[in-house]
Tab-separated table of C-alpha atoms in Angstrom:
chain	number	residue	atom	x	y	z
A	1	UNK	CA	0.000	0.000	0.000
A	2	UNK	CA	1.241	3.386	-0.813
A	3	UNK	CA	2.387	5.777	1.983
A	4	UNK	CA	-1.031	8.329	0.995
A	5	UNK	CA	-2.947	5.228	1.451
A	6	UNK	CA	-1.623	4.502	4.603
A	7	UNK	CA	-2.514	7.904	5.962
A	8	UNK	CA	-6.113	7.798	4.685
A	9	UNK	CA	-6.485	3.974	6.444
A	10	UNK	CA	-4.943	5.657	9.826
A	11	UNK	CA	-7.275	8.840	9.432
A	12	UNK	CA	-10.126	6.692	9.116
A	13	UNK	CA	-9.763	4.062	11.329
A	14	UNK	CA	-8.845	6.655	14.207
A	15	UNK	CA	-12.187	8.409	13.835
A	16	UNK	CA	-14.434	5.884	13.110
A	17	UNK	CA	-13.548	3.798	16.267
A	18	UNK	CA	-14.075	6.811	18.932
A	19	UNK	CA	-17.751	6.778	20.815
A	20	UNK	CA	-18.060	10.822	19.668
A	21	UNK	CA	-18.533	9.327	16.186
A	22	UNK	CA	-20.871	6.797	16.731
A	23	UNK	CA	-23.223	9.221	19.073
A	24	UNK	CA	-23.619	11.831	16.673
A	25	UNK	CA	-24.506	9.356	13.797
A	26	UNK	CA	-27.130	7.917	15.596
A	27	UNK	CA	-27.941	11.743	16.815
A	28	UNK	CA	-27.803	13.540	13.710
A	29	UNK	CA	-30.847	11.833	11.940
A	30	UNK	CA	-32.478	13.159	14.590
A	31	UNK	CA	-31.496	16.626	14.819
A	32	UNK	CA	-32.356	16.743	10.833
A	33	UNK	CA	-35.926	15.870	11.764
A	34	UNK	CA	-36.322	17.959	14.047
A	35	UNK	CA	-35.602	20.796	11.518
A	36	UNK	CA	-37.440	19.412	8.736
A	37	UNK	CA	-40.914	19.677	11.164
A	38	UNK	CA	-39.872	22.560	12.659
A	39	UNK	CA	-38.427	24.932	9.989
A	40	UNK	CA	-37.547	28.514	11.557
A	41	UNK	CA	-38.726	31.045	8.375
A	42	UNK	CA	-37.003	34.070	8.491
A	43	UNK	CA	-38.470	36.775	6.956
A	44	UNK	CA	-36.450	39.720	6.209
A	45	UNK	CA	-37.385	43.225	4.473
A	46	UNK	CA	-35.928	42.999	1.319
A	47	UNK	CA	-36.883	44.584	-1.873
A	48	UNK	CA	-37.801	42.299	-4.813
A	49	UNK	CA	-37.481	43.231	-8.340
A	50	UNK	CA	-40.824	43.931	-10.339
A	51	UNK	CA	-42.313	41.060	-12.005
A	52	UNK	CA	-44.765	41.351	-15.198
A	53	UNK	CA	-47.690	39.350	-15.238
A	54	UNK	CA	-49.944	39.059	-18.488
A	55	UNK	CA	-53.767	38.505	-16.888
A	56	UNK	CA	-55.913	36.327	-19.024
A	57	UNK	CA	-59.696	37.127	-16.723
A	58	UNK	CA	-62.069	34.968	-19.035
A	59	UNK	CA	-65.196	36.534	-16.373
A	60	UNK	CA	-63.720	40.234	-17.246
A	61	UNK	CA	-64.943	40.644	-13.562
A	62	UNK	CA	-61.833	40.793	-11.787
A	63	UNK	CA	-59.109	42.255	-14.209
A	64	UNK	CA	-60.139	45.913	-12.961
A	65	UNK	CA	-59.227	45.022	-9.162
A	66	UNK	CA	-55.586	43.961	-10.205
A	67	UNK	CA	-53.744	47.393	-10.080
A	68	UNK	CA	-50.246	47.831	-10.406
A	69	UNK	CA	-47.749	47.963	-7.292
A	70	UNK	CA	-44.068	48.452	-7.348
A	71	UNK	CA	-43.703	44.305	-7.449
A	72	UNK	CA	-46.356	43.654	-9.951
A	73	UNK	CA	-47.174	45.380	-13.603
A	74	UNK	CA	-50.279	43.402	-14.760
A	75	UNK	CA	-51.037	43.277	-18.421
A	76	UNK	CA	-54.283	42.944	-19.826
A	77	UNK	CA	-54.816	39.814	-22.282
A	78	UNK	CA	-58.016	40.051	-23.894
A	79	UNK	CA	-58.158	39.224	-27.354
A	80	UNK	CA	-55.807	35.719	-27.466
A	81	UNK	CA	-56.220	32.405	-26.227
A	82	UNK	CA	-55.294	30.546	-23.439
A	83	UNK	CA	-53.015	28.342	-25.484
A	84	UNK	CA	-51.329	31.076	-27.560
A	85	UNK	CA	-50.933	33.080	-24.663
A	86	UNK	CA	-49.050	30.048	-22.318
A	87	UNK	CA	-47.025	29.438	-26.008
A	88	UNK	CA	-45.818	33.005	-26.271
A	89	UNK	CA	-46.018	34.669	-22.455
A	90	UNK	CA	-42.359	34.336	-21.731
A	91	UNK	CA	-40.996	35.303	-25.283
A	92	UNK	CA	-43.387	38.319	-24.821
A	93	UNK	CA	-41.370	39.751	-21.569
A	94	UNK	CA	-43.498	38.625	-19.116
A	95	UNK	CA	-42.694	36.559	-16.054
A	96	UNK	CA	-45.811	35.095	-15.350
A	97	UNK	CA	-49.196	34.506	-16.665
A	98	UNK	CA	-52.543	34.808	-14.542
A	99	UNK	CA	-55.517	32.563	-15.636
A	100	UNK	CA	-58.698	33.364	-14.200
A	101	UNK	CA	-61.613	31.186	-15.294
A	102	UNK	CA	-64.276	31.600	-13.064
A	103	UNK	CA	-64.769	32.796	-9.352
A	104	UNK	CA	-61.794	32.798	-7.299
A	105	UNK	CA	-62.956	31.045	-3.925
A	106	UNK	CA	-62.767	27.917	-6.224
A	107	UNK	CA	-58.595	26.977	-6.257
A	108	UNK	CA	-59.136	24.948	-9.832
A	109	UNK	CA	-60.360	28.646	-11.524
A	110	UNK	CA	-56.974	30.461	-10.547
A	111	UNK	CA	-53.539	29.739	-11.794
A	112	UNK	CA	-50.548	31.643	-12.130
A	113	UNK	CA	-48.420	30.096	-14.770
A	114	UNK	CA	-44.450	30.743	-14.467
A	115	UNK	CA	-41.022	29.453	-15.232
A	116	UNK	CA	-38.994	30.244	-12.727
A	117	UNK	CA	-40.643	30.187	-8.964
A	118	UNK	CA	-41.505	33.775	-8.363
A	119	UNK	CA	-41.633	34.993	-5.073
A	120	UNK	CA	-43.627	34.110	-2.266
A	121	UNK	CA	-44.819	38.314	-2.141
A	122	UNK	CA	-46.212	38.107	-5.208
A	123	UNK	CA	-48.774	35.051	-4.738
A	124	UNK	CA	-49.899	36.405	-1.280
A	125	UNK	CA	-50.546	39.929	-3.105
A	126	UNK	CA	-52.708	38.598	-6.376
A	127	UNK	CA	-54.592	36.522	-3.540
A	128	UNK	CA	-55.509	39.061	-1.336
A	129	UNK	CA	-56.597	41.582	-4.008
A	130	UNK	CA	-58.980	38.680	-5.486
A	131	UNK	CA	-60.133	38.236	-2.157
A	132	UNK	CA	-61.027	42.162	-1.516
A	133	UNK	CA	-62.669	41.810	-5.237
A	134	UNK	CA	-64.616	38.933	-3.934
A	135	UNK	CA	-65.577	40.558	-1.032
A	136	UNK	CA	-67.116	43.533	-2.388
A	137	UNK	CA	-68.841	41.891	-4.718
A	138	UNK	CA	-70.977	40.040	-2.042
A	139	UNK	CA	-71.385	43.089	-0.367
A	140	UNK	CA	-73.162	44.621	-3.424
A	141	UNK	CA	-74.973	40.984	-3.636
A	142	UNK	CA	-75.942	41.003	-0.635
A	143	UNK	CA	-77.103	44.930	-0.517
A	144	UNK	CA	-79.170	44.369	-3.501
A	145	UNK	CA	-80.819	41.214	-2.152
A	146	UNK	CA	-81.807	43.068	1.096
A	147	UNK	CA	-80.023	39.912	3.437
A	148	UNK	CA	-79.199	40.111	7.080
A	149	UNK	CA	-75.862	41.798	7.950
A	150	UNK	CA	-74.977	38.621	10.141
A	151	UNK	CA	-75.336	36.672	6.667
A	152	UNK	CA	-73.329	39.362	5.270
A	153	UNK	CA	-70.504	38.962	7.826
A	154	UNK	CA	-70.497	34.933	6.912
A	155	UNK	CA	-70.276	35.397	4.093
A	156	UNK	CA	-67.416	37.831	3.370
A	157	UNK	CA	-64.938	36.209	6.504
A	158	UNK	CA	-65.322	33.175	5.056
A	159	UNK	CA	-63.936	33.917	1.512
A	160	UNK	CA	-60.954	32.531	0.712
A	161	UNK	CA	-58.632	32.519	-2.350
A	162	UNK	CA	-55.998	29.993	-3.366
A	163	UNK	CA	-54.025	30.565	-6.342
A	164	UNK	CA	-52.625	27.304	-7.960
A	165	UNK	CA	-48.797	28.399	-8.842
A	166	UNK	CA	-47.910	26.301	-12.045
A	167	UNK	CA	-44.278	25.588	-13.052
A	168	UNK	CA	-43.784	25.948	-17.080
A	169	UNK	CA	-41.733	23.066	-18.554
A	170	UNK	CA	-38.276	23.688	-20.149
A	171	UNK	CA	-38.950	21.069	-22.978
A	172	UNK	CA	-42.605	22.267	-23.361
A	173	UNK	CA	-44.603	20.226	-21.755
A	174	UNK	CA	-47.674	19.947	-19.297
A	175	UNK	CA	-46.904	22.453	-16.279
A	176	UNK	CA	-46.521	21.063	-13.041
A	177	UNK	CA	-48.027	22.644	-9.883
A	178	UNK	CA	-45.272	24.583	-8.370
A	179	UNK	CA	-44.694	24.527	-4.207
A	180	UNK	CA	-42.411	27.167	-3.643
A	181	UNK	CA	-43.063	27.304	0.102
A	182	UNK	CA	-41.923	23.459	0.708
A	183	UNK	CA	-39.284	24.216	-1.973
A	184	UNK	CA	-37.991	26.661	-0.073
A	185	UNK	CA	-37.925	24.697	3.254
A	186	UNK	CA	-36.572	21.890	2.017
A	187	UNK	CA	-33.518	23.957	0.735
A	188	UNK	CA	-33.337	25.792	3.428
A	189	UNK	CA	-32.671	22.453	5.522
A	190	UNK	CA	-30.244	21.374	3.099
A	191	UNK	CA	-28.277	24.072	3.385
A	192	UNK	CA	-28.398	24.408	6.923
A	193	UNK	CA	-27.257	20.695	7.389
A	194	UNK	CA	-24.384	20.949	4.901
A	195	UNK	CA	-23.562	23.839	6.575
A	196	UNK	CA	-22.869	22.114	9.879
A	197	UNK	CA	-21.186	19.153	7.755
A	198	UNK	CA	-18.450	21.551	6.136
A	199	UNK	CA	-17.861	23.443	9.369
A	200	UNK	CA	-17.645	20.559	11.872
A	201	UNK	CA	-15.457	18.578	9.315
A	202	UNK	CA	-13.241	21.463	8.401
A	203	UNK	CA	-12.459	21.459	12.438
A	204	UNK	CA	-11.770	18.125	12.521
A	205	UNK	CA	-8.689	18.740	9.668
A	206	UNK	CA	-7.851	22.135	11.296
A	207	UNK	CA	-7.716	19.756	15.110
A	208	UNK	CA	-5.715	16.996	13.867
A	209	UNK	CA	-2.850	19.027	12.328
A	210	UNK	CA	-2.097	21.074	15.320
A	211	UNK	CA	-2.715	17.739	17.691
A	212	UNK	CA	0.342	16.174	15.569
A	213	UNK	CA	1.881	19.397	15.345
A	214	UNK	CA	2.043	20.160	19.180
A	215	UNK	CA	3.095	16.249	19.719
A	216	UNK	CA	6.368	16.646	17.193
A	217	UNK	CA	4.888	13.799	15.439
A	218	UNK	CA	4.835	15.917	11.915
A	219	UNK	CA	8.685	16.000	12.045
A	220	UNK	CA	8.885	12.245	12.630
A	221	UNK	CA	5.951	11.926	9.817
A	222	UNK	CA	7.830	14.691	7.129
A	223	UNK	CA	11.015	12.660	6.997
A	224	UNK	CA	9.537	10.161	5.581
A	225	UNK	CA	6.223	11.417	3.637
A	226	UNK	CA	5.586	14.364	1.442
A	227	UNK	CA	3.883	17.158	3.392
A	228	UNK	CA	1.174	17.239	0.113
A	229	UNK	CA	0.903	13.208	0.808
A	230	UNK	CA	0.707	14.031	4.213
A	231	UNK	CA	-1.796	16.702	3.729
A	232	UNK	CA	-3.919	14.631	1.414
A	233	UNK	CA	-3.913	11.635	3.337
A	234	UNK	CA	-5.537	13.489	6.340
A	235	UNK	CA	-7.956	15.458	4.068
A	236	UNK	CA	-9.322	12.488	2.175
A	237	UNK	CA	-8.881	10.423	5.543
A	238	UNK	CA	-11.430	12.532	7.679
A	239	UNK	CA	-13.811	12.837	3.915
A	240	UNK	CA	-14.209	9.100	3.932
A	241	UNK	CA	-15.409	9.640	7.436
A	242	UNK	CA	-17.953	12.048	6.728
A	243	UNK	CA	-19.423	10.254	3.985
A	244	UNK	CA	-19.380	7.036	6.044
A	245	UNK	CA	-21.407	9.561	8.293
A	246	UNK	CA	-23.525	10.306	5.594
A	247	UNK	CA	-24.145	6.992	4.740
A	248	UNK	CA	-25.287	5.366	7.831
A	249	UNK	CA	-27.712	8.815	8.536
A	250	UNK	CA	-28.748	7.830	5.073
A	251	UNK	CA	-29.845	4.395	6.065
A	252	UNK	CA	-30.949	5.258	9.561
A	253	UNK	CA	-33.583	8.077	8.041
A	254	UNK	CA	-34.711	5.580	5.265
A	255	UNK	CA	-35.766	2.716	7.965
A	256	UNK	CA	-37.017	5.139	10.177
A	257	UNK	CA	-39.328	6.627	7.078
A	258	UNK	CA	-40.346	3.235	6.272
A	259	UNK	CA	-41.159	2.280	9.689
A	260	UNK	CA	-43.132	5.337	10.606
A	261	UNK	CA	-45.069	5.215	7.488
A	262	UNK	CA	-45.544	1.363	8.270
A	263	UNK	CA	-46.874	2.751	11.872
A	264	UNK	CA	-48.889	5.883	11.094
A	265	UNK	CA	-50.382	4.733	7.936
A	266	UNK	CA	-54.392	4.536	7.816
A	267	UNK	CA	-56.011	1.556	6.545
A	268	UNK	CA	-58.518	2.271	3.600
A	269	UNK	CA	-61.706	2.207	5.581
A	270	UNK	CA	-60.054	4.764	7.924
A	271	UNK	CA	-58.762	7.002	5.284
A	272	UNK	CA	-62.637	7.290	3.696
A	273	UNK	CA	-63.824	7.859	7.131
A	274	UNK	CA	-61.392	10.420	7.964
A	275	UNK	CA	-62.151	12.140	3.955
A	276	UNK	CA	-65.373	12.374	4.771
A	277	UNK	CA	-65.481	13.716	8.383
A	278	UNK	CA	-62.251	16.115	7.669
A	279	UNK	CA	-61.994	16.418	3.944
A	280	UNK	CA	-59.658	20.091	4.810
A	281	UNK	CA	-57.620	17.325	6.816
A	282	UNK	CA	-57.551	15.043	3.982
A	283	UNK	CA	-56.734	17.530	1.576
A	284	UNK	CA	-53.685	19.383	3.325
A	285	UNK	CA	-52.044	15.692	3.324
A	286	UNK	CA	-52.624	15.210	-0.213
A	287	UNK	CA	-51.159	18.775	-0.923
A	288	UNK	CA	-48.348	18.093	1.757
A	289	UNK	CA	-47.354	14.611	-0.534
A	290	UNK	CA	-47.691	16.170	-4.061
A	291	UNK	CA	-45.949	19.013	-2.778
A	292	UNK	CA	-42.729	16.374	-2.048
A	293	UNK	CA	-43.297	14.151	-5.116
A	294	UNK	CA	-42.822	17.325	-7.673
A	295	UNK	CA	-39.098	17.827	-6.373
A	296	UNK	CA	-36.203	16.616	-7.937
A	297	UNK	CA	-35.266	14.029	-5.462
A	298	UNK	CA	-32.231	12.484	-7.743
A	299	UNK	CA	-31.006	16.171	-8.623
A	300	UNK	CA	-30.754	17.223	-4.670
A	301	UNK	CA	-29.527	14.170	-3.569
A	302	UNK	CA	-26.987	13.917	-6.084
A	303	UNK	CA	-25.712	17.852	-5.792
A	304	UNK	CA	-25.826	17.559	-2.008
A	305	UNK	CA	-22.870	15.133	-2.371
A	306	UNK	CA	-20.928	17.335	-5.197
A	307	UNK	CA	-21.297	20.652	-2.923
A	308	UNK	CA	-20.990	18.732	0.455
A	309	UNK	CA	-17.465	16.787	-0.696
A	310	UNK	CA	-16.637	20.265	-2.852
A	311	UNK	CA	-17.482	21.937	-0.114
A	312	UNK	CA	-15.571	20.152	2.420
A	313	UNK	CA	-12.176	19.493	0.437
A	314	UNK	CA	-12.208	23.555	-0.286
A	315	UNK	CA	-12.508	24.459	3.194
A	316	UNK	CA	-10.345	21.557	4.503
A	317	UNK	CA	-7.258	22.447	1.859
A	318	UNK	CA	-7.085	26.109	3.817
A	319	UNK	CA	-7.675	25.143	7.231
A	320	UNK	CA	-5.002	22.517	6.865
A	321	UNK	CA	-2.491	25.261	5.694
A	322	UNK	CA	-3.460	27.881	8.718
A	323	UNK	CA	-3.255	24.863	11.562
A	324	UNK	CA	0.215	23.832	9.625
A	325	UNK	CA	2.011	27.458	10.841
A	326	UNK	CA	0.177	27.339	14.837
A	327	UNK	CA	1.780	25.618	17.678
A	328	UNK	CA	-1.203	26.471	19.765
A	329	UNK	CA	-4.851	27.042	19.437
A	330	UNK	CA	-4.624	30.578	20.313
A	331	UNK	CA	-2.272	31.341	17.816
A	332	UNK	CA	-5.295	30.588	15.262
A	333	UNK	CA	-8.606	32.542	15.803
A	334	UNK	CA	-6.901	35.583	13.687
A	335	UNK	CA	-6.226	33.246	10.855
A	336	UNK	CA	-9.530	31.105	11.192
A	337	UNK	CA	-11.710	34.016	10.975
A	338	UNK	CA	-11.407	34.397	7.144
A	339	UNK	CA	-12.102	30.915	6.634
A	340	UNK	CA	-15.365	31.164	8.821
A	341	UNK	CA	-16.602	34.642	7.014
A	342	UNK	CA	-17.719	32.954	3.951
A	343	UNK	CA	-19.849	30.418	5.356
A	344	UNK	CA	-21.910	32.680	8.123
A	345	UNK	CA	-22.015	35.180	4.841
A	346	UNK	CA	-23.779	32.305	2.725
A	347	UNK	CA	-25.995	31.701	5.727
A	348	UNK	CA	-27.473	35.387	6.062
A	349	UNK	CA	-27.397	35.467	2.305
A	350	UNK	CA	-29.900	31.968	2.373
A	351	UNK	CA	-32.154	33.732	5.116
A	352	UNK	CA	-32.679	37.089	4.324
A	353	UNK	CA	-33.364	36.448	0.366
A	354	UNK	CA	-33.947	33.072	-0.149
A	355	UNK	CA	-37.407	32.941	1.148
A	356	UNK	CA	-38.404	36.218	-0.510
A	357	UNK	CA	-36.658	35.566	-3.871
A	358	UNK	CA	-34.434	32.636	-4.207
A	359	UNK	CA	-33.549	33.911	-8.111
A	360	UNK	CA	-32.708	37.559	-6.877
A	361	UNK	CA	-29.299	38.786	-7.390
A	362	UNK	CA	-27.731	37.827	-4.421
A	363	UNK	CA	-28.758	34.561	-4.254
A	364	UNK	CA	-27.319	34.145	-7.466
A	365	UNK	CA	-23.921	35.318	-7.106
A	366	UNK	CA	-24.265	33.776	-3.252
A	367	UNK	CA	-24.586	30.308	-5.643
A	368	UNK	CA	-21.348	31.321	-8.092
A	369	UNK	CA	-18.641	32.213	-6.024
A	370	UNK	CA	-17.124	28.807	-4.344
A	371	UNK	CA	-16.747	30.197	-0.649
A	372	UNK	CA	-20.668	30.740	-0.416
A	373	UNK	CA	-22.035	28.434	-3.011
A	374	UNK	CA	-22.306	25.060	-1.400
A	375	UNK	CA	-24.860	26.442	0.930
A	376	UNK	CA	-26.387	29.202	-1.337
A	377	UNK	CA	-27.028	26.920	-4.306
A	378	UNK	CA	-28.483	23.978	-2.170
A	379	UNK	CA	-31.027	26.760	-0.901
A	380	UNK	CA	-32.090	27.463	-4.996
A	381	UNK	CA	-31.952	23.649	-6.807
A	382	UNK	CA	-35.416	22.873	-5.065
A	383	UNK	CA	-36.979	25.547	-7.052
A	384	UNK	CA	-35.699	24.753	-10.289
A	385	UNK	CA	-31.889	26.037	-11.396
A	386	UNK	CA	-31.398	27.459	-15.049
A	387	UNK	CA	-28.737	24.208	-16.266
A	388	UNK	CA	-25.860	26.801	-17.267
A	389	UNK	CA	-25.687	28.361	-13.627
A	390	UNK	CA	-25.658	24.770	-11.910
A	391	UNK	CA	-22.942	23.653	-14.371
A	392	UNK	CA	-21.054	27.013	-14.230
A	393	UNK	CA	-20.836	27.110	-10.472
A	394	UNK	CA	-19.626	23.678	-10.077
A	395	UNK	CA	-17.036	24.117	-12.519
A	396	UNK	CA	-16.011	27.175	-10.493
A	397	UNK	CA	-15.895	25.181	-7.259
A	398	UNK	CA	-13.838	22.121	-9.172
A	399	UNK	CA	-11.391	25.137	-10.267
A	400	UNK	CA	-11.404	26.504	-6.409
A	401	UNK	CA	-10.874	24.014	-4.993
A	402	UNK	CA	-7.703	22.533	-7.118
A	403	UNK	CA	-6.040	26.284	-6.477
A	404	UNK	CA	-6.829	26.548	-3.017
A	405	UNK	CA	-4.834	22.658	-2.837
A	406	UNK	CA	-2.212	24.179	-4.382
A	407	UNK	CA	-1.604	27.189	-2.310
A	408	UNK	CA	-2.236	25.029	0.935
A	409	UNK	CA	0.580	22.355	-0.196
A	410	UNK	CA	2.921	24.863	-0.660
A	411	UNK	CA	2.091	26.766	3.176
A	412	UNK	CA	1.543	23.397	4.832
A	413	UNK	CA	4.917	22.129	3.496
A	414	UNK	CA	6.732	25.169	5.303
A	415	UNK	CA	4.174	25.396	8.462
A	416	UNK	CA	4.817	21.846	9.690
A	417	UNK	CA	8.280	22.372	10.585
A	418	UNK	CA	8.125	26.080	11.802
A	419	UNK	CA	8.020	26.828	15.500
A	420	UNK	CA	8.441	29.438	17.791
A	421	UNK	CA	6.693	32.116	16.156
A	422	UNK	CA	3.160	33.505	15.797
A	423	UNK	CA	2.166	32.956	11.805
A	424	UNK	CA	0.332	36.376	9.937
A	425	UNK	CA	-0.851	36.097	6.358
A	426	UNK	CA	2.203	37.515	5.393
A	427	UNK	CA	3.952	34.706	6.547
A	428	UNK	CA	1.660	32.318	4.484
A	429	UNK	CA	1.886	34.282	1.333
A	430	UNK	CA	5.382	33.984	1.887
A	431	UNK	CA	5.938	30.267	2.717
A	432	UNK	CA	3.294	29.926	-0.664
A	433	UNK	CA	6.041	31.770	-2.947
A	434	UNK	CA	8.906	29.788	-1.617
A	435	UNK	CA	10.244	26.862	-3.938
């Protein structure tokens, strides 16, 4: 076995035997529950960017109510069908296309037709001004009939109006309903979880250098290894252990799934019971699970692994190269802060845009610039990703991370064997540049 392979086997097997490592894998699944049911939304005052909506109002009732607002510049669609109009919306300028067929208390009569999700503001707006419409139309009903005013009252608190949000298809096709809400959650705990991955494994690499450090084992280990062996070795060592980690929370959430559902499941006679004594019930559970089946399970479970290993061997290359130049922990918070900035940037980038606009500017460049966008671009892929931007930004990471490997190797060579003073950037720059 190669020297590289016998630090990875060392890494690993020192981890994966300690009781820390088997508590939080049975913990974690847990903890990621826990979030899942109990997502903390974060709303935040931030301005989002007008959208144009062509309105297609086949009653020619409600059109007049929808007035223009700094978010929303309605159009007026009255002489084309709904066919052309869904064909040609998009190459026409417009973000979104509002379908009104008949009253809007009934959910099947609205839908708001759009490629990309568009934000949460925007629904909640259309909905309440087709409410107000509503309502003032039963007022005038109800004037002109002479009714009570406690019918009246009924009447207009119980209106309610549901738009259905409907996702265009890029090759064309039937439009799915869009959930942006449990998109948006579900992204949000994605990013929050690899957040906690990178971070906690990045300590583990920045631990284990300056433990071996502080015993004089690196200069017993440098005479007879390459520091970038030796550096790669413990990077890739501690990776196998995370997704080892992975794996086993992987398998422990699947049973758990599958015996829960096993548990909690109705039988069929209880189901039609419970549809027709709580049919609200019944629907908010079917909403709930077509809500989860119109994600792209493969495509976040497969970029969750990209941007949590890209993630990790970024961040792990440069806190490998500051613990390689401390003798002591102290000697570190000045150099660790820089590493740390990105990620708690990412995180208040995630929750003070993503659940107003997840395709706004920020979030964008939060998802194309390598510190940030393991986190930022988890937070997006749930509500559909334009293909060029996913592929762009994990080229960029790919590219990151092979220069930031390059500029560790070259400090961590230097840092091992240097003692006896405090290091400043300066110092790594330096050690970087020598040959």
């Amino acid at each position: 076995m190669s020297k590289i392979g016998l630090i990875i086997e060392r890494e690993y097997m020192t981890r994966v035997r300690k009781k820390s490592f088997v508590i939080v894998s049975i913990l974690m699944p847990v903890a990621v529950l826990a979030m899942m049911l109990l997502p903390s939304i974060i709303m935040q005052f931030t301005s989002v960017s007008t959208q144009r909506i062509a309105v297609l109002d086949e009653t020619k009732n409600y059109q007049s109510a929808l007035a223009n607002t700094e978010e929303i510049e309605y159009s007026l669609i009255s002489n084309e069908s709904v066919e052309s109009l869904r064909a040609n919306y998009i190459a026409n300028g417009y973000d979104a296309m509002l379908h009104i067929q008949g009253i809007p208390t009934d959910k099947n009569n609205i839908h708001l037709f759009s490629e990309k999700a568009l934000p949460m503001e925007i629904t909640n707006t259309i909905e309440n001004t087709l409410r107000d419409k509503v309502k003032q139309d039963m007022i005038y009903e109800f004037s002109v009939l002479g009714s009570g005013v406690d019918s009246l009252f009924n009447a207009v608190n119980n209106v309610s109006v549901d738009i259905v949000t409907m996702k265009e298809s890029a090759q064309g096709g039937e439009a799915t309903e869009n959930h942006a809400a449990v998109g948006l959650i579900v992204g949000m705990v994605a990013a929050m979880l690899i957040y906690f991955i990178i971070l906690m494994s990045g300590v583990q690499v920045f631990s284990g250098v300056l433990e071996e450090k502080q015993n004089r084992i690196m200069e017993v280990l440098a005479s007879t290894v390459k520091p970038i062996d030796l550096m790669l070795g413990k990077i890739i060592g501690i990776a196998l252990v995370t997704l080892t980690q992975l794996a086993i929370w992987g398998v422990m959430m699947a049973i758990g799934s599958t015996v829960l559902g096993t548990t909690f499941a109705p039988d069929i006679t209880s189901v039609e019971a419970a549809a027709g004594a709580a049919p609200e019930a019944d629907g908010a559970i079917a909403t709930i699970m077509n809500a989860f089946s119109s994600l792209n399970i493969s495509l976040m479970l497969s970029m969750f692994v990209f941007y949590c290993i890209g993630g990790y061997l970024l961040y792990a290359s440069l806190y490998a190269a500051v613990a390689a130049g401390c003798e002591q922990q102290s000697d570190a918070q000045q150099l660790q802060t820089p590493i740390i900035l990105p990620i708690i940037v990412a995180i208040v980038i995630v929750t003070s845009f993503g659940l107003k606009d997840p395709n706004c500017g920020a979030m964008f460049w939060g998802s194309m610039i390598p510190f940030t966008s393991p986190i930022v671009m988890l937070a997006r892929i749930p509500n559909g990703v334009e293909t060029w931007e996913l592929i762009l930004s994990m080229v960029i990471l790919v590219a990151s991370f092979l220069i930031t490997t390059w500029f560790a190797a070259k400090v961590y060579r230097i840092g091992i064997l240097m003692y006896g003073k405090k290091p400043t950037f300066k110092d790594l720059v330096k050690w970087a540049r020598m040959k």
